[in-house]
Structures are given as C-alpha cells and as structure tokens.
Amino acid sequence: MGSRHWEMCTLPFPLVNRPRHMLNICKLTVTREGLPTCPAEEGCRLLVDVNIKCSDGTSYGAHARNLEFHCDSFPLRSFDSDPDPNDLVEEIIVEEDGQTMALLCKFIHRQRQPDLETLDWPQFAKLAAAVEKYGVFAAMEVCKMKMSSSIETHPYDVHLYASAANYDSLSTKSLGLCMESHPLECFIRANEAGLLDLRDKAALKTLDLTVEAAVSALKNSANWTFTFAAWVSRTTFPPASSCIRFCPDCR
C-alpha cells in the first residue's frame, strides 16, 4: 500500500491524559506476612510496605517512600516517620503487566537505571506509557529521547505517545511521517490506535477511492469489517471543519 512499512503495537496511552493523582488505582490493606520481594535489585534491604498487584497476576513489593518521592501519581498515605514493621501494608492494583512494573520500580531506586536499548519495542513502549502515567520523573526524559530517536521506524507509536503526553513538537513531527504513508494505510493504523484526528485527515485523502478498492485494501487489516464501517462513516460524513476546509461549496 505504500513505500514505507512501520511496526506498531497497542498501548494504553489514553490513560496518560487523565490528571495525575486522579488515576483509578485500587488500594486494599493487606497484612505484611508473605509479601513479595522488591524487583528493583536482588537482595533489596529497604522495607517492603507496599504490594503492587499487576494485571497478569504477578505481584511485587515496593516502598512507600520511594513511590512518594519519585512518582507523581501513586495515592499513598504520607509517612512522617519511619514505618512500623508491624503495620498493615497497602496493596495497589494496577493495569500494567508485571514486566512493565518491574522495570518501573528500577527507576525509583538509587541505582543504575535500566538499559532501554535491551528492551524490545513493545515492552519499551509500554514502559514509556507507564512512566508518563505515573509521573516517574527519573525516566521521563530518557524515554522521550528514545521515542524521538525511533520516530522513523515507529511514527504511529511515537505520535500516540507524544500526543497523550502533550509533547507538541514530537507529536507534530511524527504526524508528518504518518501522513507520508498511503492514506488508506494511515487511516487503518490511526483508527486502530484511536488517533481520531489523524484518522479523519487520512480519510479525506481517500475520497477518490472506489468501495471495491477500499475493501480490497482493508481486508488485510484486523477486524476489517469494523475498519471498513469506520472508513465509510468518515468519507460519507466527514467532520464539519474538514468539509469547510476542503469543499469549495462550503467555503
């Protein structure tokens, strides 16, 4: 469908747009007995007083002070003094998988940060999303730099990340690369990623396609019938702002 081919993965970026401290993190109070260990480093000697339960069923021990000092979105109780080892601990149920949260924990310890170059792209992209979601300041800039350096090979993921995190310059640059692909390919990828503005812009560039040509191309995408329905909707009833911009009769 075009001269460029890019990989893309599905990410939970819409969560990033929620104001920090208003994230839907479920907290329960559990006993200290049988708490999991901290994944940040082997033999971590800090007191585990938080249990992080991940979406894949794995659990990790964490430290309230570290979360409080290094993150912006974990609504933990404030500790004014050293925690009592006999106290109950908090359990936080998160939407991320275990590998993502284990990596995240490594960024909130006083130690060498993980080498992002060793991560495959889907795992890095999930980490970058979680870093923005939870406001892990120590990892924000390094993730942004890697996203920026990957813009040529993963423009759709970079655009999704940058748009959600309000990195306007990176969002604009990645948008231009996305639009360089075939309009229908751009429509498919933007529709799958929930990039509605990009999807609508791409749809306007496919108005000269026949239904047969669109069906032939869309059949290669996942859930193509839903994608086709979205394409018909956007090309039959384009947004009013786009109609005014592109239709001479509406100017």
PDB file of C-alpha atoms in Angstrom:
ATOM      1  CA  MET A   1       0.000   0.000   0.000  1.00  0.00           C
ATOM      2  CA  GLY A   2       2.981   2.335   0.297  1.00  0.00           C
ATOM      3  CA  SER A   3       6.748   2.577   0.186  1.00  0.00           C
ATOM      4  CA  ARG A   4       7.109   2.726   3.960  1.00  0.00           C
ATOM      5  CA  HIS A   5       6.423  -0.068   6.434  1.00  0.00           C
ATOM      6  CA  TRP A   6       6.228   0.576  10.148  1.00  0.00           C
ATOM      7  CA  GLU A   7       5.614  -1.627  13.117  1.00  0.00           C
ATOM      8  CA  MET A   8       3.064  -0.641  15.688  1.00  0.00           C
ATOM      9  CA  CYS A   9       1.775  -2.004  18.983  1.00  0.00           C
ATOM     10  CA  THR A  10      -1.362  -1.348  21.004  1.00  0.00           C
ATOM     11  CA  LEU A  11      -0.772   0.844  24.050  1.00  0.00           C
ATOM     12  CA  PRO A  12      -2.840   2.207  26.931  1.00  0.00           C
ATOM     13  CA  PHE A  13      -1.946   5.818  26.188  1.00  0.00           C
ATOM     14  CA  PRO A  14      -5.405   7.346  26.710  1.00  0.00           C
ATOM     15  CA  LEU A  15      -4.756   6.841  30.430  1.00  0.00           C
ATOM     16  CA  VAL A  16      -1.973   9.416  30.272  1.00  0.00           C
ATOM     17  CA  ASN A  17      -4.423  12.222  29.599  1.00  0.00           C
ATOM     18  CA  ARG A  18      -6.054  11.816  32.999  1.00  0.00           C
ATOM     19  CA  PRO A  19      -4.806  14.373  35.564  1.00  0.00           C
ATOM     20  CA  ARG A  20      -2.212  12.884  37.867  1.00  0.00           C
ATOM     21  CA  HIS A  21      -3.441  11.985  41.357  1.00  0.00           C
ATOM     22  CA  MET A  22      -6.819  11.125  39.764  1.00  0.00           C
ATOM     23  CA  LEU A  23      -5.843   7.770  38.288  1.00  0.00           C
ATOM     24  CA  ASN A  24      -8.054   4.792  39.070  1.00  0.00           C
ATOM     25  CA  ILE A  25      -5.645   2.848  41.273  1.00  0.00           C
ATOM     26  CA  CYS A  26      -7.400   0.364  43.550  1.00  0.00           C
ATOM     27  CA  LYS A  27      -5.950   0.214  47.066  1.00  0.00           C
ATOM     28  CA  LEU A  28      -6.508  -2.521  49.624  1.00  0.00           C
ATOM     29  CA  THR A  29      -4.979  -3.043  53.054  1.00  0.00           C
ATOM     30  CA  VAL A  30      -3.242  -6.393  53.469  1.00  0.00           C
ATOM     31  CA  THR A  31      -1.020  -7.991  56.099  1.00  0.00           C
ATOM     32  CA  ARG A  32       2.758  -7.995  55.871  1.00  0.00           C
ATOM     33  CA  GLU A  33       3.026 -11.782  56.000  1.00  0.00           C
ATOM     34  CA  GLY A  34       4.086 -13.335  52.697  1.00  0.00           C
ATOM     35  CA  LEU A  35       4.757 -10.051  50.889  1.00  0.00           C
ATOM     36  CA  PRO A  36       6.616 -10.395  47.564  1.00  0.00           C
ATOM     37  CA  THR A  37      10.149  -9.067  47.210  1.00  0.00           C
ATOM     38  CA  CYS A  38      11.205  -5.857  45.530  1.00  0.00           C
ATOM     39  CA  PRO A  39      12.086  -6.380  41.823  1.00  0.00           C
ATOM     40  CA  ALA A  40      14.430  -3.404  41.580  1.00  0.00           C
ATOM     41  CA  GLU A  41      17.558  -5.197  42.786  1.00  0.00           C
ATOM     42  CA  GLU A  42      18.450  -8.578  44.221  1.00  0.00           C
ATOM     43  CA  GLY A  43      18.527  -8.521  47.998  1.00  0.00           C
ATOM     44  CA  CYS A  44      16.988  -5.052  48.310  1.00  0.00           C
ATOM     45  CA  ARG A  45      17.222  -4.138  52.004  1.00  0.00           C
ATOM     46  CA  LEU A  46      14.520  -1.459  52.072  1.00  0.00           C
ATOM     47  CA  LEU A  47      11.385  -2.287  53.997  1.00  0.00           C
ATOM     48  CA  VAL A  48       8.592  -3.550  51.747  1.00  0.00           C
ATOM     49  CA  ASP A  49       5.418  -1.751  52.817  1.00  0.00           C
ATOM     50  CA  VAL A  50       3.514  -1.695  49.517  1.00  0.00           C
ATOM     51  CA  ASN A  51       2.274  -4.620  47.446  1.00  0.00           C
ATOM     52  CA  ILE A  52       1.824  -3.885  43.724  1.00  0.00           C
ATOM     53  CA  LYS A  53      -0.528  -6.342  42.032  1.00  0.00           C
ATOM     54  CA  CYS A  54      -0.254  -6.353  38.229  1.00  0.00           C
ATOM     55  CA  SER A  55      -2.775  -7.172  35.522  1.00  0.00           C
ATOM     56  CA  ASP A  56      -1.143 -10.524  34.712  1.00  0.00           C
ATOM     57  CA  GLY A  57      -1.428 -11.718  38.306  1.00  0.00           C
ATOM     58  CA  THR A  58       2.172 -11.075  39.355  1.00  0.00           C
ATOM     59  CA  SER A  59       2.885  -9.082  42.496  1.00  0.00           C
ATOM     60  CA  TYR A  60       5.905  -7.048  43.588  1.00  0.00           C
ATOM     61  CA  GLY A  61       6.986  -5.491  46.833  1.00  0.00           C
ATOM     62  CA  ALA A  62       7.645  -1.755  46.797  1.00  0.00           C
ATOM     63  CA  HIS A  63       8.473   1.065  49.174  1.00  0.00           C
ATOM     64  CA  ALA A  64       6.032   3.862  50.015  1.00  0.00           C
ATOM     65  CA  ARG A  65       8.789   6.438  50.490  1.00  0.00           C
ATOM     66  CA  ASN A  66      10.288   5.719  47.067  1.00  0.00           C
ATOM     67  CA  LEU A  67       6.906   5.905  45.370  1.00  0.00           C
ATOM     68  CA  GLU A  68       6.103   9.132  47.182  1.00  0.00           C
ATOM     69  CA  PHE A  69       9.423  10.827  46.409  1.00  0.00           C
ATOM     70  CA  HIS A  70       9.988   9.633  42.829  1.00  0.00           C
ATOM     71  CA  CYS A  71       6.473   9.397  41.357  1.00  0.00           C
ATOM     72  CA  ASP A  72       3.601  11.794  40.971  1.00  0.00           C
ATOM     73  CA  SER A  73       0.565   9.540  40.781  1.00  0.00           C
ATOM     74  CA  PHE A  74       0.556   6.856  43.456  1.00  0.00           C
ATOM     75  CA  PRO A  75      -2.043   7.999  46.030  1.00  0.00           C
ATOM     76  CA  LEU A  76      -0.312   6.512  49.046  1.00  0.00           C
ATOM     77  CA  ARG A  77      -0.630   7.666  52.604  1.00  0.00           C
ATOM     78  CA  SER A  78       2.064  10.109  53.691  1.00  0.00           C
ATOM     79  CA  PHE A  79       4.704   8.836  56.084  1.00  0.00           C
ATOM     80  CA  ASP A  80       6.018  11.436  58.523  1.00  0.00           C
ATOM     81  CA  SER A  81       8.247   8.961  60.320  1.00  0.00           C
ATOM     82  CA  ASP A  82       9.826   5.592  59.718  1.00  0.00           C
ATOM     83  CA  PRO A  83       7.120   2.967  59.077  1.00  0.00           C
ATOM     84  CA  ASP A  84       6.397   0.448  61.801  1.00  0.00           C
ATOM     85  CA  PRO A  85       7.288  -3.069  60.562  1.00  0.00           C
ATOM     86  CA  ASN A  86       4.174  -4.374  62.338  1.00  0.00           C
ATOM     87  CA  ASP A  87       1.783  -2.087  60.449  1.00  0.00           C
ATOM     88  CA  LEU A  88      -0.509  -3.289  57.724  1.00  0.00           C
ATOM     89  CA  VAL A  89       0.655  -2.513  54.195  1.00  0.00           C
ATOM     90  CA  GLU A  90      -1.142  -1.116  51.181  1.00  0.00           C
ATOM     91  CA  GLU A  91      -1.915  -3.149  48.081  1.00  0.00           C
ATOM     92  CA  ILE A  92      -2.189  -1.264  44.802  1.00  0.00           C
ATOM     93  CA  ILE A  93      -3.876  -2.962  41.850  1.00  0.00           C
ATOM     94  CA  VAL A  94      -2.568  -1.550  38.566  1.00  0.00           C
ATOM     95  CA  GLU A  95      -3.487  -2.057  34.910  1.00  0.00           C
ATOM     96  CA  GLU A  96       0.084  -2.734  33.730  1.00  0.00           C
ATOM     97  CA  ASP A  97       1.713  -6.163  33.430  1.00  0.00           C
ATOM     98  CA  GLY A  98       4.429  -7.443  35.727  1.00  0.00           C
ATOM     99  CA  GLN A  99       7.394  -6.839  33.442  1.00  0.00           C
ATOM    100  CA  THR A 100       6.414  -3.214  32.932  1.00  0.00           C
ATOM    101  CA  MET A 101       6.032  -2.550  36.657  1.00  0.00           C
ATOM    102  CA  ALA A 102       9.284  -4.358  37.467  1.00  0.00           C
ATOM    103  CA  LEU A 103      11.117  -2.044  35.072  1.00  0.00           C
ATOM    104  CA  LEU A 104       9.330   0.954  36.519  1.00  0.00           C
ATOM    105  CA  CYS A 105      10.482   0.032  40.032  1.00  0.00           C
ATOM    106  CA  LYS A 106      14.103   0.047  38.888  1.00  0.00           C
ATOM    107  CA  PHE A 107      13.813   3.752  38.072  1.00  0.00           C
ATOM    108  CA  ILE A 108      12.755   4.719  41.605  1.00  0.00           C
ATOM    109  CA  HIS A 109      15.773   3.222  43.391  1.00  0.00           C
ATOM    110  CA  ARG A 110      19.196   4.735  43.934  1.00  0.00           C
ATOM    111  CA  GLN A 111      20.953   2.577  41.385  1.00  0.00           C
ATOM    112  CA  ARG A 112      21.999   2.488  37.750  1.00  0.00           C
ATOM    113  CA  GLN A 113      18.961   2.814  35.505  1.00  0.00           C
ATOM    114  CA  PRO A 114      17.950   0.003  33.129  1.00  0.00           C
ATOM    115  CA  ASP A 115      19.442  -0.025  29.634  1.00  0.00           C
ATOM    116  CA  LEU A 116      16.492   0.777  27.372  1.00  0.00           C
ATOM    117  CA  GLU A 117      18.387  -0.496  24.331  1.00  0.00           C
ATOM    118  CA  THR A 118      17.976  -4.060  25.607  1.00  0.00           C
ATOM    119  CA  LEU A 119      14.160  -3.839  25.526  1.00  0.00           C
ATOM    120  CA  ASP A 120      12.140  -4.871  22.506  1.00  0.00           C
ATOM    121  CA  TRP A 121       9.924  -2.135  21.112  1.00  0.00           C
ATOM    122  CA  PRO A 122       6.534  -3.274  22.502  1.00  0.00           C
ATOM    123  CA  GLN A 123       7.967  -3.561  26.022  1.00  0.00           C
ATOM    124  CA  PHE A 124       9.696  -0.194  25.814  1.00  0.00           C
ATOM    125  CA  ALA A 125       6.527   1.464  24.521  1.00  0.00           C
ATOM    126  CA  LYS A 126       4.522   0.072  27.445  1.00  0.00           C
ATOM    127  CA  LEU A 127       7.188   1.302  29.856  1.00  0.00           C
ATOM    128  CA  ALA A 128       7.156   4.780  28.307  1.00  0.00           C
ATOM    129  CA  ALA A 129       3.374   4.911  28.686  1.00  0.00           C
ATOM    130  CA  ALA A 130       3.583   3.861  32.347  1.00  0.00           C
ATOM    131  CA  VAL A 131       6.345   6.386  33.035  1.00  0.00           C
ATOM    132  CA  GLU A 132       4.094   9.211  31.840  1.00  0.00           C
ATOM    133  CA  LYS A 133       1.011   7.782  33.526  1.00  0.00           C
ATOM    134  CA  TYR A 134       2.612   7.567  36.973  1.00  0.00           C
ATOM    135  CA  GLY A 135       4.880  10.584  36.628  1.00  0.00           C
ATOM    136  CA  VAL A 136       8.201   8.780  37.127  1.00  0.00           C
ATOM    137  CA  PHE A 137      10.427  11.821  36.703  1.00  0.00           C
ATOM    138  CA  ALA A 138      13.722   9.926  36.573  1.00  0.00           C
ATOM    139  CA  ALA A 139      12.598   8.050  33.452  1.00  0.00           C
ATOM    140  CA  MET A 140      10.584  10.662  31.580  1.00  0.00           C
ATOM    141  CA  GLU A 141      13.348  12.344  29.634  1.00  0.00           C
ATOM    142  CA  VAL A 142      15.268   9.196  28.698  1.00  0.00           C
ATOM    143  CA  CYS A 143      12.052   7.585  27.396  1.00  0.00           C
ATOM    144  CA  LYS A 144      11.229  10.721  25.450  1.00  0.00           C
ATOM    145  CA  MET A 145      14.714  10.705  23.898  1.00  0.00           C
ATOM    146  CA  LYS A 146      14.357   7.082  22.795  1.00  0.00           C
ATOM    147  CA  MET A 147      10.905   7.765  21.378  1.00  0.00           C
ATOM    148  CA  SER A 148      12.329  10.698  19.444  1.00  0.00           C
ATOM    149  CA  SER A 149      15.183   8.614  18.039  1.00  0.00           C
ATOM    150  CA  SER A 150      12.700   5.905  16.958  1.00  0.00           C
ATOM    151  CA  ILE A 151      10.393   8.223  15.058  1.00  0.00           C
ATOM    152  CA  GLU A 152      11.441   6.969  11.611  1.00  0.00           C
ATOM    153  CA  THR A 153      10.633   3.326  12.366  1.00  0.00           C
ATOM    154  CA  HIS A 154       7.661   3.751  14.730  1.00  0.00           C
ATOM    155  CA  PRO A 155       5.952   7.039  13.814  1.00  0.00           C
ATOM    156  CA  TYR A 156       2.454   5.913  14.814  1.00  0.00           C
ATOM    157  CA  ASP A 157       3.501   4.758  18.282  1.00  0.00           C
ATOM    158  CA  VAL A 158       5.581   7.901  18.734  1.00  0.00           C
ATOM    159  CA  HIS A 159       2.646  10.078  17.686  1.00  0.00           C
ATOM    160  CA  LEU A 160       0.333   8.252  20.085  1.00  0.00           C
ATOM    161  CA  TYR A 161       2.849   8.652  22.922  1.00  0.00           C
ATOM    162  CA  ALA A 162       3.647  12.301  22.178  1.00  0.00           C
ATOM    163  CA  SER A 163       0.013  13.330  21.752  1.00  0.00           C
ATOM    164  CA  ALA A 164      -1.011  11.723  25.032  1.00  0.00           C
ATOM    165  CA  ALA A 165       1.943  13.204  26.919  1.00  0.00           C
ATOM    166  CA  ASN A 166       1.493  16.671  25.356  1.00  0.00           C
ATOM    167  CA  TYR A 167       4.913  16.720  23.694  1.00  0.00           C
ATOM    168  CA  ASP A 168       3.737  19.016  20.907  1.00  0.00           C
ATOM    169  CA  SER A 169       6.925  19.217  18.849  1.00  0.00           C
ATOM    170  CA  LEU A 170       7.390  15.441  18.771  1.00  0.00           C
ATOM    171  CA  SER A 171       3.694  14.956  18.047  1.00  0.00           C
ATOM    172  CA  THR A 172       3.809  17.305  15.056  1.00  0.00           C
ATOM    173  CA  LYS A 173       6.946  15.713  13.633  1.00  0.00           C
ATOM    174  CA  SER A 174       5.602  12.171  13.948  1.00  0.00           C
ATOM    175  CA  LEU A 175       2.275  13.235  12.442  1.00  0.00           C
ATOM    176  CA  GLY A 176       4.080  14.346   9.288  1.00  0.00           C
ATOM    177  CA  LEU A 177       5.750  10.946   8.938  1.00  0.00           C
ATOM    178  CA  CYS A 178       2.449   9.138   9.447  1.00  0.00           C
ATOM    179  CA  MET A 179       0.877  11.158   6.658  1.00  0.00           C
ATOM    180  CA  GLU A 180       3.663  10.116   4.261  1.00  0.00           C
ATOM    181  CA  SER A 181       2.284   6.581   4.093  1.00  0.00           C
ATOM    182  CA  HIS A 182      -0.564   5.589   1.780  1.00  0.00           C
ATOM    183  CA  PRO A 183      -3.714   7.415   3.018  1.00  0.00           C
ATOM    184  CA  LEU A 184      -5.625   4.168   3.495  1.00  0.00           C
ATOM    185  CA  GLU A 185      -2.767   2.582   5.441  1.00  0.00           C
ATOM    186  CA  CYS A 186      -2.612   5.714   7.561  1.00  0.00           C
ATOM    187  CA  PHE A 187      -6.375   5.513   8.122  1.00  0.00           C
ATOM    188  CA  ILE A 188      -6.178   1.870   9.220  1.00  0.00           C
ATOM    189  CA  ARG A 189      -3.329   2.417  11.666  1.00  0.00           C
ATOM    190  CA  ALA A 190      -4.773   5.628  13.082  1.00  0.00           C
ATOM    191  CA  ASN A 191      -8.191   4.017  13.517  1.00  0.00           C
ATOM    192  CA  GLU A 192      -6.676   1.031  15.347  1.00  0.00           C
ATOM    193  CA  ALA A 193      -4.684   3.322  17.637  1.00  0.00           C
ATOM    194  CA  GLY A 194      -7.559   5.669  18.394  1.00  0.00           C
ATOM    195  CA  LEU A 195      -5.811   8.640  16.751  1.00  0.00           C
ATOM    196  CA  LEU A 196      -9.063  10.210  15.615  1.00  0.00           C
ATOM    197  CA  ASP A 197      -7.716  13.473  14.206  1.00  0.00           C
ATOM    198  CA  LEU A 198      -5.096  11.652  12.131  1.00  0.00           C
ATOM    199  CA  ARG A 199      -7.713   9.115  11.036  1.00  0.00           C
ATOM    200  CA  ASP A 200     -10.025  11.860   9.767  1.00  0.00           C
ATOM    201  CA  LYS A 201      -7.223  13.617   7.901  1.00  0.00           C
ATOM    202  CA  ALA A 202      -6.252  10.371   6.202  1.00  0.00           C
ATOM    203  CA  ALA A 203      -9.883   9.618   5.306  1.00  0.00           C
ATOM    204  CA  LEU A 204     -10.168  12.887   3.388  1.00  0.00           C
ATOM    205  CA  LYS A 205      -7.299  11.768   1.159  1.00  0.00           C
ATOM    206  CA  THR A 206      -9.142   8.579   0.188  1.00  0.00           C
ATOM    207  CA  LEU A 207     -12.301  10.197  -1.183  1.00  0.00           C
ATOM    208  CA  ASP A 208     -11.359   9.260  -4.760  1.00  0.00           C
ATOM    209  CA  LEU A 209     -11.133   5.530  -3.940  1.00  0.00           C
ATOM    210  CA  THR A 210     -13.892   3.186  -5.050  1.00  0.00           C
ATOM    211  CA  VAL A 211     -15.599   0.983  -2.492  1.00  0.00           C
ATOM    212  CA  GLU A 212     -14.123  -2.076  -4.207  1.00  0.00           C
ATOM    213  CA  ALA A 213     -10.583  -0.708  -3.913  1.00  0.00           C
ATOM    214  CA  ALA A 214     -11.109   0.180  -0.266  1.00  0.00           C
ATOM    215  CA  VAL A 215     -12.497  -3.260   0.583  1.00  0.00           C
ATOM    216  CA  SER A 216      -9.589  -4.956  -1.189  1.00  0.00           C
ATOM    217  CA  ALA A 217      -7.076  -2.965   0.865  1.00  0.00           C
ATOM    218  CA  LEU A 218      -8.930  -3.096   4.169  1.00  0.00           C
ATOM    219  CA  LYS A 219      -9.292  -6.876   4.077  1.00  0.00           C
ATOM    220  CA  ASN A 220      -5.622  -7.100   5.058  1.00  0.00           C
ATOM    221  CA  SER A 221      -6.299  -5.403   8.403  1.00  0.00           C
ATOM    222  CA  ALA A 222      -7.543  -6.944  11.632  1.00  0.00           C
ATOM    223  CA  ASN A 223     -11.298  -6.576  12.198  1.00  0.00           C
ATOM    224  CA  TRP A 224     -11.532  -5.207   8.682  1.00  0.00           C
ATOM    225  CA  THR A 225     -15.337  -5.029   8.673  1.00  0.00           C
ATOM    226  CA  PHE A 226     -15.280  -2.569  11.566  1.00  0.00           C
ATOM    227  CA  THR A 227     -12.480  -0.619   9.899  1.00  0.00           C
ATOM    228  CA  PHE A 228     -14.480  -0.517   6.661  1.00  0.00           C
ATOM    229  CA  ALA A 229     -17.534   0.760   8.535  1.00  0.00           C
ATOM    230  CA  ALA A 230     -15.391   3.496  10.085  1.00  0.00           C
ATOM    231  CA  TRP A 231     -13.986   4.407   6.653  1.00  0.00           C
ATOM    232  CA  VAL A 232     -17.473   4.634   5.129  1.00  0.00           C
ATOM    233  CA  SER A 233     -18.595   6.804   8.034  1.00  0.00           C
ATOM    234  CA  ARG A 234     -15.662   9.196   7.789  1.00  0.00           C
ATOM    235  CA  THR A 235     -15.755   9.523   3.994  1.00  0.00           C
ATOM    236  CA  THR A 236     -19.544   9.828   3.771  1.00  0.00           C
ATOM    237  CA  PHE A 237     -19.905  12.218   6.702  1.00  0.00           C
ATOM    238  CA  PRO A 238     -16.545  13.999   7.124  1.00  0.00           C
ATOM    239  CA  PRO A 239     -16.121  16.340  10.106  1.00  0.00           C
ATOM    240  CA  ALA A 240     -17.682  19.758   9.524  1.00  0.00           C
ATOM    241  CA  SER A 241     -14.365  21.560   9.997  1.00  0.00           C
ATOM    242  CA  SER A 242     -12.738  19.375   7.337  1.00  0.00           C
ATOM    243  CA  CYS A 243     -15.665  19.889   4.966  1.00  0.00           C
ATOM    244  CA  ILE A 244     -15.306  23.660   5.202  1.00  0.00           C
ATOM    245  CA  ARG A 245     -11.575  23.419   4.599  1.00  0.00           C
ATOM    246  CA  PHE A 246     -11.648  21.075   1.612  1.00  0.00           C
ATOM    247  CA  CYS A 247     -15.033  21.554  -0.085  1.00  0.00           C
ATOM    248  CA  PRO A 248     -15.287  24.664  -2.346  1.00  0.00           C
ATOM    249  CA  ASP A 249     -19.078  24.714  -1.952  1.00  0.00           C
ATOM    250  CA  CYS A 250     -18.757  25.063   1.829  1.00  0.00           C
ATOM    251  CA  ARG A 251     -16.293  27.935   1.890  1.00  0.00           C
TER     252      ARG A 251
END
